[in-house]
Short mmCIF file of C-alpha atoms in Angstrom, two decimals:
data_model
loop_
_atom_site.label_atom_id
_atom_site.label_comp_id
_atom_site.label_asym_id
_atom_site.label_seq_id
_atom_site.Cartn_x
_atom_site.Cartn_y
_atom_site.Cartn_z
CA MET L 1 -15.84 240.14 122.31
CA ALA L 2 -15.79 237.72 119.37
CA LEU L 3 -16.43 239.53 116.10
CA LEU L 4 -15.45 236.90 113.54
CA GLU L 5 -15.82 233.17 114.20
CA MET L 6 -14.74 230.23 112.07
CA HIS L 7 -16.04 226.80 113.08
CA HIS L 8 -14.59 223.68 111.41
CA VAL L 9 -14.13 225.48 108.08
CA THR L 10 -12.89 223.29 105.21
CA ARG L 11 -12.21 224.22 101.60
CA ARG L 12 -11.21 221.66 98.97
CA PHE L 13 -10.25 222.40 95.40
CA ASP L 14 -10.23 218.75 94.31
CA ASP L 15 -9.93 215.32 95.86
CA GLU L 16 -6.19 215.83 96.39
CA THR L 17 -5.98 219.47 97.50
CA VAL L 18 -7.34 220.64 100.87
CA ALA L 19 -6.60 224.36 101.12
CA VAL L 20 -8.25 224.88 104.53
CA ASP L 21 -8.71 221.85 106.76
CA ASP L 22 -11.25 221.82 109.62
CA LEU L 23 -10.10 225.23 110.82
CA CYS L 24 -11.42 226.84 113.99
CA LEU L 25 -10.53 230.44 114.84
CA THR L 26 -11.96 233.45 116.67
CA ILE L 27 -11.01 237.07 115.99
CA GLU L 28 -11.91 239.78 118.48
CA ALA L 29 -13.43 243.18 117.71
CA GLY L 30 -10.88 245.94 117.28
CA GLU L 31 -7.75 243.79 117.11
CA PHE L 32 -4.98 243.62 114.53
CA PHE L 33 -5.01 239.92 113.70
CA THR L 34 -2.51 238.31 111.33
CA LEU L 35 -2.66 235.05 109.39
CA LEU L 36 0.97 233.97 109.01
CA GLY L 37 2.32 231.03 107.07
CA PRO L 38 4.27 229.88 104.02
CA SER L 39 2.92 230.09 100.47
CA GLY L 40 0.17 227.54 99.92
CA CYS L 41 -0.77 227.16 103.60
CA GLY L 42 -4.36 228.36 103.03
CA LYS L 43 -4.23 231.86 104.49
CA THR L 44 -5.33 233.69 101.32
CA THR L 45 -8.07 231.11 100.71
CA LEU L 46 -9.36 231.80 104.22
CA LEU L 47 -9.26 235.55 103.58
CA ARG L 48 -11.23 235.06 100.34
CA MET L 49 -13.90 233.08 102.21
CA ILE L 50 -14.23 235.87 104.79
CA ALA L 51 -14.57 238.40 101.96
CA GLY L 52 -17.14 236.26 100.15
CA PHE L 53 -15.07 235.64 97.00
CA ASP L 54 -15.06 231.93 97.85
CA GLU L 55 -17.29 229.66 99.93
CA PRO L 56 -16.34 226.86 102.36
CA ASP L 57 -17.27 223.28 101.51
CA SER L 58 -18.19 222.72 105.15
CA GLY L 59 -18.19 224.55 108.45
CA SER L 60 -19.48 228.01 109.29
CA LEU L 61 -18.25 231.60 109.18
CA LEU L 62 -19.98 234.01 111.55
CA LEU L 63 -19.73 237.79 111.75
CA ASP L 64 -21.33 239.35 114.82
CA GLY L 65 -23.00 235.98 115.35
CA ALA L 66 -24.64 235.97 111.90
CA GLU L 67 -23.84 233.29 109.31
CA LEU L 68 -22.01 234.64 106.25
CA ALA L 69 -22.78 231.71 103.95
CA GLY L 70 -24.72 232.86 100.91
CA VAL L 71 -24.13 236.58 101.56
CA PRO L 72 -22.51 238.08 98.44
CA PRO L 73 -19.28 240.10 98.84
CA GLU L 74 -20.94 243.46 98.18
CA ARG L 75 -23.42 242.88 101.01
CA ARG L 76 -20.84 241.88 103.62
CA PRO L 77 -19.54 244.60 105.99
CA VAL L 78 -16.05 243.51 104.97
CA HIS L 79 -13.59 245.18 102.59
CA THR L 80 -10.24 244.13 101.17
CA VAL L 81 -7.02 246.04 100.51
CA PHE L 82 -4.92 244.23 97.92
CA GLN L 83 -1.16 244.22 97.40
CA SER L 84 -1.40 246.53 94.37
CA TYR L 85 -3.81 248.94 96.17
CA ALA L 86 -5.82 248.87 92.87
CA LEU L 87 -6.26 252.66 92.64
CA PHE L 88 -7.70 254.10 89.42
CA PRO L 89 -4.86 256.17 87.91
CA HIS L 90 -7.23 258.48 86.00
CA LEU L 91 -9.27 259.41 89.11
CA SER L 92 -8.35 261.86 91.83
CA VAL L 93 -7.87 260.74 95.42
CA SER L 94 -11.39 261.87 96.32
CA ASP L 95 -12.93 260.14 93.32
CA ASN L 96 -11.06 256.93 94.10
CA VAL L 97 -12.40 256.96 97.65
CA ALA L 98 -15.93 257.89 96.53
CA PHE L 99 -16.08 255.21 93.84
CA PRO L 100 -17.76 252.48 95.99
CA LEU L 101 -20.38 254.99 97.12
CA ARG L 102 -21.11 256.06 93.56
CA MET L 103 -21.53 252.41 92.51
CA ALA L 104 -23.93 251.91 95.45
CA GLY L 105 -26.06 254.85 94.33
CA VAL L 106 -25.34 257.06 97.34
CA SER L 107 -26.45 260.66 96.85
CA ARG L 108 -23.87 263.26 95.85
CA ASP L 109 -24.03 265.23 99.10
CA GLU L 110 -23.61 262.10 101.21
CA ARG L 111 -20.76 260.90 98.97
CA ILE L 112 -18.91 264.17 99.49
CA GLN L 113 -19.33 264.08 103.26
CA ARG L 114 -18.41 260.41 103.68
CA THR L 115 -15.39 260.81 101.40
CA ARG L 116 -14.18 263.74 103.49
CA ASP L 117 -14.68 261.72 106.66
CA ALA L 118 -12.76 258.73 105.28
CA LEU L 119 -9.85 260.89 104.09
CA GLY L 120 -9.78 262.59 107.46
CA GLN L 121 -9.54 259.20 109.17
CA VAL L 122 -6.36 258.40 107.25
CA ARG L 123 -4.91 261.95 107.56
CA LEU L 124 -5.27 262.83 103.87
CA ALA L 125 -7.97 265.48 104.15
CA ASP L 126 -5.93 268.05 102.18
CA LEU L 127 -4.94 265.73 99.32
CA GLY L 128 -8.33 264.93 97.79
CA ASP L 129 -7.57 266.73 94.50
CA ARG L 130 -4.27 264.95 93.84
CA MET L 131 -3.81 262.08 91.42
CA PRO L 132 -2.40 258.71 92.57
CA HIS L 133 0.93 259.23 90.76
CA GLN L 134 1.49 262.39 92.82
CA LEU L 135 1.44 260.47 96.10
CA SER L 136 4.09 258.57 98.03
CA GLY L 137 3.76 254.84 98.58
CA GLY L 138 2.47 255.41 102.10
CA GLN L 139 -0.11 257.92 100.91
CA ARG L 140 -1.36 255.55 98.20
CA GLN L 141 -1.76 252.88 100.84
CA ARG L 142 -3.81 255.28 102.93
CA VAL L 143 -6.03 256.09 99.95
CA ALA L 144 -6.67 252.37 99.45
CA VAL L 145 -7.58 252.05 103.13
CA ALA L 146 -9.81 255.15 102.97
CA ARG L 147 -11.68 253.66 100.01
CA ALA L 148 -12.16 250.46 102.02
CA LEU L 149 -13.35 252.43 105.06
CA VAL L 150 -15.81 254.67 103.24
CA ASN L 151 -18.54 252.02 103.39
CA ARG L 152 -17.93 251.68 107.15
CA PRO L 153 -16.96 247.99 107.24
CA ARG L 154 -16.77 245.93 110.40
CA VAL L 155 -13.62 244.15 109.18
CA LEU L 156 -10.77 245.30 106.92
CA LEU L 157 -8.89 242.50 105.14
CA LEU L 158 -5.33 243.16 103.96
CA ASP L 159 -3.77 240.64 101.58
CA GLU L 160 0.03 241.09 101.73
CA PRO L 161 -0.22 244.84 100.99
CA LEU L 162 3.51 245.44 101.68
CA ALA L 163 5.00 242.49 99.80
CA ALA L 164 6.13 244.51 96.77
CA LEU L 165 7.97 247.19 98.79
CA ASP L 166 11.67 247.37 99.61
CA LEU L 167 12.79 246.79 103.20
CA LYS L 168 13.01 250.44 104.29
CA MET L 169 9.66 251.37 102.77
CA ARG L 170 8.08 248.23 104.23
CA GLU L 171 9.24 249.17 107.74
CA GLN L 172 7.81 252.68 107.31
CA MET L 173 4.51 251.26 106.09
CA GLN L 174 4.34 248.90 109.07
CA MET L 175 4.44 251.88 111.42
CA GLU L 176 1.79 253.60 109.30
CA LEU L 177 -0.51 250.59 109.50
CA ILE L 178 -0.15 250.24 113.26
CA SER L 179 -0.95 253.93 113.75
CA LEU L 180 -3.84 253.78 111.28
CA GLN L 181 -5.46 250.74 112.86
CA MET L 182 -5.31 252.36 116.29
CA GLU L 183 -6.90 255.55 114.92
CA VAL L 184 -9.78 253.99 113.00
CA GLY L 185 -10.39 251.29 115.63
CA ILE L 186 -11.80 248.60 113.34
CA THR L 187 -10.67 245.00 113.09
CA PHE L 188 -7.78 244.35 110.71
CA VAL L 189 -7.20 240.82 109.39
CA TYR L 190 -3.79 240.77 107.74
CA VAL L 191 -2.22 238.07 105.58
CA THR L 192 1.55 237.71 105.24
CA HIS L 193 4.32 235.13 104.90
CA ASP L 194 6.83 237.54 106.50
CA GLN L 195 7.49 236.51 110.12
CA GLY L 196 9.09 239.82 111.14
CA GLU L 197 6.15 241.76 109.72
CA ALA L 198 3.65 239.59 111.59
CA LEU L 199 5.50 239.97 114.90
CA ALA L 200 5.78 243.75 114.47
CA LEU L 201 2.16 244.43 113.51
CA SER L 202 -0.09 242.02 115.34
CA ASP L 203 -2.08 242.04 118.53
CA ARG L 204 -2.47 238.31 117.91
CA LEU L 205 -1.51 235.99 115.10
CA ALA L 206 -2.37 232.52 113.83
CA ILE L 207 0.42 230.38 112.39
CA MET L 208 -0.96 228.30 109.51
CA ASN L 209 0.53 225.18 107.92
CA GLU L 210 -1.08 222.94 105.31
CA GLY L 211 -4.53 224.41 105.87
CA ARG L 212 -4.49 224.12 109.67
CA VAL L 213 -3.75 226.49 112.53
CA GLU L 214 -0.65 225.37 114.43
CA GLN L 215 -0.75 228.08 117.11
CA VAL L 216 -2.64 231.25 118.04
CA GLY L 217 -1.26 233.85 120.42
CA ASP L 218 0.30 237.25 120.85
CA PRO L 219 3.69 237.77 119.15
CA ALA L 220 5.76 237.29 122.32
CA ASP L 221 4.01 234.02 123.22
CA VAL L 222 4.38 232.60 119.73
CA TYR L 223 8.05 233.56 119.55
CA GLU L 224 9.06 232.58 123.09
CA PHE L 225 6.79 229.57 123.55
CA PRO L 226 6.32 227.80 120.18
CA ALA L 227 3.74 225.05 120.46
CA THR L 228 5.04 222.90 117.61
CA ARG L 229 8.29 222.20 115.81
CA PHE L 230 6.91 223.91 112.71
CA VAL L 231 6.17 227.15 114.61
CA ALA L 232 9.63 227.16 116.23
CA ASP L 233 11.29 226.67 112.85
CA PHE L 234 9.08 229.05 110.85
CA VAL L 235 8.87 232.04 113.20
CA GLY L 236 12.33 233.56 113.45
CA THR L 237 15.48 231.45 113.74
CA CYS L 238 15.67 228.56 116.18
CA ASN L 239 18.07 225.77 117.08
CA LEU L 240 16.16 222.48 117.10
CA LEU L 241 17.74 219.45 118.77
CA ASP L 242 15.82 216.17 118.60
CA GLY L 243 16.03 213.46 121.21
CA ALA L 244 14.15 211.43 123.80
CA VAL L 245 13.21 212.32 127.35
CA ALA L 246 15.86 210.83 129.64
CA ASP L 247 14.83 212.10 133.05
CA THR L 248 12.66 214.59 134.94
CA GLN L 249 14.09 215.91 138.17
CA GLY L 250 14.28 219.13 140.16
CA GLY L 251 11.60 220.78 138.02
CA ALA L 252 13.62 220.27 134.82
CA VAL L 253 13.30 217.84 131.93
CA TYR L 254 16.42 216.27 130.47
CA LEU L 255 16.42 215.40 126.79
CA ASP L 256 18.92 212.83 125.58
CA VAL L 257 20.17 214.21 122.25
CA PRO L 258 22.26 211.64 120.32
CA GLY L 259 25.95 212.48 120.58
CA LEU L 260 25.38 215.35 123.01
CA GLY L 261 24.06 213.60 126.11
CA PRO L 262 21.25 214.87 128.36
CA LEU L 263 20.35 218.57 127.98
CA GLY L 264 18.11 220.39 130.44
CA VAL L 265 15.04 222.14 129.06
CA ALA L 266 11.97 223.93 130.40
CA SER L 267 8.57 222.29 130.04
CA ASP L 268 5.08 223.07 131.29
CA ARG L 269 4.38 219.34 131.50
CA THR L 270 6.17 216.26 132.80
CA PRO L 271 6.59 213.98 129.78
CA SER L 272 7.13 210.25 130.10
CA PRO L 273 10.74 208.98 129.98
CA GLY L 274 11.59 207.74 126.51
CA SER L 275 9.03 209.93 124.75
CA PRO L 276 10.38 211.85 121.73
CA GLY L 277 10.87 215.59 121.96
CA THR L 278 12.67 218.59 120.50
CA LEU L 279 14.68 221.17 122.40
CA ALA L 280 14.11 224.60 120.84
CA VAL L 281 16.42 227.48 121.78
CA ARG L 282 16.80 230.84 120.03
CA PRO L 283 20.33 231.93 118.96
CA GLU L 284 20.14 235.11 121.06
CA LYS L 285 19.72 232.94 124.17
CA VAL L 286 22.98 231.05 123.49
CA ARG L 287 26.25 232.33 124.98
CA ILE L 288 29.44 231.81 123.00
CA ASP L 289 33.01 232.20 124.20
CA ALA L 290 36.40 230.56 123.98
CA ARG L 291 35.80 229.13 127.45
CA ILE L 292 32.68 229.24 129.62
CA ASP L 293 32.24 228.38 133.27
CA PRO L 294 28.65 227.17 133.17
CA ALA L 295 26.20 227.49 136.02
CA SER L 296 24.49 224.40 137.37
CA ASP L 297 21.31 225.24 135.43
CA GLU L 298 23.06 225.64 132.07
CA ASN L 299 23.77 223.34 129.16
CA ILE L 300 27.24 223.53 127.65
CA LEU L 301 28.49 222.31 124.27
CA VAL L 302 31.92 222.37 122.64
CA GLY L 303 32.40 222.91 118.93
CA THR L 304 34.19 224.65 116.08
CA VAL L 305 33.12 227.83 114.28
CA HIS L 306 31.75 226.70 110.92
CA ASP L 307 30.76 230.09 109.50
CA GLN L 308 29.34 233.46 110.51
CA LEU L 309 26.86 236.03 109.27
CA TYR L 310 27.47 239.72 109.94
CA LEU L 311 24.13 241.55 110.23
CA GLY L 312 25.27 245.01 111.32
CA ASP L 313 24.10 245.15 114.92
CA VAL L 314 24.78 241.46 115.57
CA THR L 315 26.86 238.59 114.22
CA VAL L 316 25.43 235.08 114.03
CA TYR L 317 27.95 232.28 114.53
CA ARG L 318 27.20 228.75 113.37
CA VAL L 319 29.13 226.24 115.42
CA GLU L 320 29.61 222.62 114.35
CA ILE L 321 29.11 220.39 117.36
CA ARG L 322 29.45 217.00 115.71
CA ASP L 323 29.10 215.40 112.27
CA GLY L 324 27.50 218.40 110.58
CA LEU L 325 25.20 219.33 113.49
CA LEU L 326 25.23 223.14 113.63
CA VAL L 327 24.09 225.30 116.54
CA GLU L 328 23.69 229.06 116.11
CA ALA L 329 24.67 231.72 118.65
CA MET L 330 24.30 235.48 118.36
CA LEU L 331 26.62 238.21 119.63
CA PRO L 332 25.98 241.97 119.57
CA ASN L 333 28.58 243.97 117.66
CA THR L 334 29.79 246.39 120.31
CA SER L 335 33.01 247.43 118.53
CA SER L 336 32.78 250.52 116.33
CA ARG L 337 35.25 248.89 113.92
CA GLY L 338 33.12 245.80 113.41
CA GLU L 339 35.79 243.42 114.67
CA ARG L 340 34.97 239.73 114.66
CA PHE L 341 35.13 237.83 117.93
CA PHE L 342 35.74 234.43 116.33
CA ASP L 343 36.96 233.12 112.98
CA PHE L 344 36.39 229.98 110.97
CA GLY L 345 37.91 226.97 112.71
CA ASP L 346 38.11 228.52 116.19
CA GLN L 347 37.18 226.15 119.00
CA VAL L 348 34.45 227.66 121.18
CA GLN L 349 31.99 226.74 123.87
CA LEU L 350 28.25 227.39 123.86
CA ALA L 351 25.98 227.64 126.91
CA TRP L 352 22.36 228.45 127.66
CA ARG L 353 20.12 228.24 130.71
CA HIS L 354 17.73 225.31 130.95
CA ASP L 355 14.76 227.70 131.02
CA ALA L 356 16.00 229.50 127.87
CA GLY L 357 14.99 226.49 125.77
CA ARG L 358 11.55 224.98 125.32
CA LEU L 359 10.58 221.34 125.05
CA ILE L 360 8.31 220.55 122.11
CA GLU L 361 6.74 217.13 122.47
CA ARG L 362 6.41 215.10 119.28
#
C-alpha cells in the first residue's frame, strides 16, 4: 500500500540550480526505504520537503493520499533523526524523549506513559534516568529514535545518522537499525551516500543523480541488474566496457569493444546492431588464472597484472588488457598465510560467463 507519494516534484534554488528535477517516487507503508546518491544529488533536499522544512516549486507530495503542501512541519506525522542525534546533554533520557510532548502541551500523566512506551519500543525502558553522556553510541541513537517515535509518526526520516561513526560502530548500528525498524513497524526513509550501508539496510532503494531517480528496486536487483551506467558505476565496483552492438544470436548479444573484439553479454532486450552500449560485469564474477580453458558461453581476455588490493578476505587484481584499459577480478584469500596468487607484471587470463555481465544501452 502506498504511504508516501511524490508526483513530478521539482525544487529549484535559482535559475541555474535544480536540486530535485521532476521526481516521481512511491514509498510503501512499513518498508525501510533508502535514498542513495552522491553529495549534491538532491536526496537531503527531498527529505527536507517530506519533513516540511522546504517546499517544492512544483509537483505534489502525498501522505496517505493527503496533500502535504502548506502543512507545517510540526503538524505532519513525520519526524526526523539527524546525524548528530541532537540530544539535550542536560536532560535525562526520559526528559529528552518527553520533550516534544511537553512542547505540545500534553498532560504530565500522558507524557509519562507515552515516554515509557517509546523507551520500551527501543529497548531502553530501564535507562530513563541516565544522562546522554552515560550511554553508548547505539543507545544514544535509540534515544533519538524514541524521541521521534513518541509523537507516533507515520514516517521516520533519517538523514545520514551513521556518517560520523567509525566502520565497526557503523556496522553495529546498521544491525540495530534493521532490528529496530522491524520492531516498531513504521516506515523508515533513510538518506545516505554509502552504497554498502544502503544495500545492507534497505527493503528498497532509489538511486539519485543530479536531482533525478536513476533506478528503484530492492538491493539485489539494483546491484545485479543496474539500469544505467551511473548506477553500475556508483553502486559497488563494476567493470564497464563501452562498445557497439555487433550481433544478436542464440539468445546472446555481442558487443564490439574496441581492441577486444565481440564480447557476449546478457540483455532483456534485442538491441539494434550498431547501437551503443556498455557491458557491465562485477569483479567477483570474473575468473582469473595463468591459463583458462573457457566454455563456449564465456568471454576471455589476456592481460598483465597492473596492481592489486589486499582486502583481508579477498584480493582485487587490476589487469591491464590494452593501452591503459584495466579490468578488475576478485579472488578469495583461502591461504592462512595470505599468499598472493599473482604479482605485478604476471601475464594472466580473465574469463566470465555471458550471463554474468549486463548490457546497458546508451
